Amino acid sequence: MAAVRTSLTIAAMNTTSASTSSALPRIAVLATGGTIAGAAPDATNTSGYQAGVVGVGQLLAAVPSLASVANVQAEQVASVDSKDMTLALWTKLAQRVNALLASDEIDGVVITHGTDTLEETAYLLHLTVKGDKPVVLTAAMRPSSALSADGPLNLLNAVTVAGKAEAKGQGVLVAFNNRIHSARDVVKTSTYAVDAFQSPEIGALGWVQDGRVEFQRGVVRPHTLATPFVIGDAWPVVEVVTSYAGVSRVAIDALVAAGVQGIVVAGTGNGSIHSAMQTALAEAAATGVAVVRSSRVGSGHVMHNGAAADDALGFVTAGALNPYKARVLLMLALAAGLTTAAALQQVFDRY
Ligand code: ASP
């Protein structure tokens, strides 16, 4: 879990002429671990490897063509399997991105990350980093040691996107398998395929291939500079629970007893909740616990049922955010002092 930061300049590793490199965008690559930095004992092993063991220098050295698209400055911010992402590491990462965005020496930031929680980190940064320079996350489904490892091309594409003027002001982006997604929309949809990320319903923002980047739509909801959310060290406790056939109220009662400030429900269908669990959640909401309904379905949105249901129960609805992204937004809103269901609903309707 130690988050060691080292710094190196890839322009020095990949010798390019000064005249060429001086015209290139200056991109900071922040490595955090993940399968993109994973290694297995043999090249056909794509499931039994160890994530986050290959250093950023080695990742970049595997992609010599980076030197022709950017002057890359690299940092090892962490070396974790992203299943073990922590709130403290989120704070550290967001603060480092903010510092780089404020620097005149940097034109864009790329973050290498594990795929498991990439969508959560990306949305967190989308809401909290302050700058309009490109910030692009990427990852890999196959470890660096694998036949046809996807990390090197994903990294090259992410750096390419981060160096493009068109990527400015679009919020945090995810470049993966040639597609460019908005951090708000993207979700992991496959446990094994290299085409593991989609933006359900709405689709990708654009694509990147062979050095060319094309955006096919823009990002509508406010992000980065246009949000009131700031990164801090204090994180409200918000947990996610799931509704399913035969579920009881036990988990809700345990969470309330433990003192959580918020609960996000991965509901069935349109965020519907088993009545046994819903009764416990309404009681929790009445005592001041923020309760957000989202859906376990994976696409679509959760409609707010207004006075007849949600308002009477004190529930907030997540719209198109999946439960894990809804948790990110709820934590930030609670940290910003927004606690009533009405205020939180406005946040979910806007961001
Ligand atoms: N468990 C890995 C991680 O999230 C999976 C990956 O990166 O694909 O770090």
Short mmCIF file of N, CA and C in Angstrom, two decimals, residues 156-167 170 173 178 180 206-216:
data_model
loop_
_atom_site.label_atom_id
_atom_site.label_comp_id
_atom_site.label_asym_id
_atom_site.label_seq_id
_atom_site.Cartn_x
_atom_site.Cartn_y
_atom_site.Cartn_z
N LEU A 156 -0.24 4.44 -25.10
CA LEU A 156 0.09 5.34 -26.20
C LEU A 156 -1.13 6.18 -26.59
N ASN A 157 -2.27 5.54 -26.68
CA ASN A 157 -3.49 6.27 -27.06
C ASN A 157 -3.89 7.30 -26.00
N ALA A 158 -3.74 6.94 -24.74
CA ALA A 158 -4.10 7.88 -23.67
C ALA A 158 -3.20 9.11 -23.72
N VAL A 159 -1.90 8.90 -23.93
CA VAL A 159 -0.98 10.04 -24.02
C VAL A 159 -1.30 10.87 -25.26
N THR A 160 -1.65 10.20 -26.33
CA THR A 160 -2.04 10.92 -27.56
C THR A 160 -3.24 11.81 -27.29
N VAL A 161 -4.26 11.26 -26.65
CA VAL A 161 -5.48 12.04 -26.35
C VAL A 161 -5.14 13.21 -25.43
N ALA A 162 -4.32 12.94 -24.40
CA ALA A 162 -4.00 14.00 -23.43
C ALA A 162 -3.24 15.15 -24.06
N GLY A 163 -2.62 14.91 -25.20
CA GLY A 163 -1.85 15.97 -25.86
C GLY A 163 -2.65 16.76 -26.88
N LYS A 164 -3.92 16.44 -27.04
CA LYS A 164 -4.73 17.10 -28.08
C LYS A 164 -5.55 18.26 -27.52
N ALA A 165 -5.58 19.34 -28.25
CA ALA A 165 -6.36 20.50 -27.83
C ALA A 165 -7.84 20.15 -27.71
N GLU A 166 -8.33 19.25 -28.55
CA GLU A 166 -9.76 18.88 -28.52
C GLU A 166 -10.17 18.23 -27.21
N ALA A 167 -9.18 17.68 -26.48
CA ALA A 167 -9.49 17.00 -25.22
C ALA A 167 -9.61 17.97 -24.05
N GLN A 170 -13.09 18.87 -21.48
CA GLN A 170 -14.07 17.78 -21.60
C GLN A 170 -14.22 17.01 -20.29
N LEU A 173 -11.30 12.00 -18.85
CA LEU A 173 -11.59 11.06 -19.93
C LEU A 173 -10.98 9.70 -19.62
N ASN A 178 -9.10 1.93 -27.93
CA ASN A 178 -9.33 2.88 -29.03
C ASN A 178 -10.51 3.83 -28.82
N ILE A 180 -12.73 6.73 -26.57
CA ILE A 180 -12.60 7.77 -25.54
C ILE A 180 -13.97 7.93 -24.88
N GLY A 206 -15.76 9.54 -28.33
CA GLY A 206 -15.03 9.57 -29.58
C GLY A 206 -14.05 8.42 -29.65
N TRP A 207 -13.06 8.57 -30.49
CA TRP A 207 -12.10 7.48 -30.66
C TRP A 207 -10.70 8.01 -30.88
N VAL A 208 -9.72 7.11 -30.70
CA VAL A 208 -8.31 7.42 -30.97
C VAL A 208 -7.71 6.24 -31.70
N GLN A 209 -7.02 6.53 -32.79
CA GLN A 209 -6.38 5.46 -33.55
C GLN A 209 -5.23 6.04 -34.36
N ASP A 210 -4.09 5.38 -34.31
CA ASP A 210 -2.93 5.74 -35.12
C ASP A 210 -2.59 7.22 -35.01
N GLY A 211 -2.71 7.75 -33.80
CA GLY A 211 -2.35 9.15 -33.58
C GLY A 211 -3.46 10.14 -33.87
N ARG A 212 -4.58 9.67 -34.40
CA ARG A 212 -5.68 10.57 -34.71
C ARG A 212 -6.76 10.46 -33.62
N VAL A 213 -7.28 11.60 -33.25
CA VAL A 213 -8.30 11.66 -32.20
C VAL A 213 -9.52 12.37 -32.75
N GLU A 214 -10.69 11.76 -32.55
CA GLU A 214 -11.91 12.44 -33.00
C GLU A 214 -12.97 12.35 -31.91
N PHE A 215 -13.52 13.51 -31.55
CA PHE A 215 -14.64 13.55 -30.62
C PHE A 215 -15.93 13.65 -31.43
N GLN A 216 -16.91 12.82 -31.06
CA GLN A 216 -18.16 12.81 -31.81
C GLN A 216 -19.30 13.48 -31.04
#
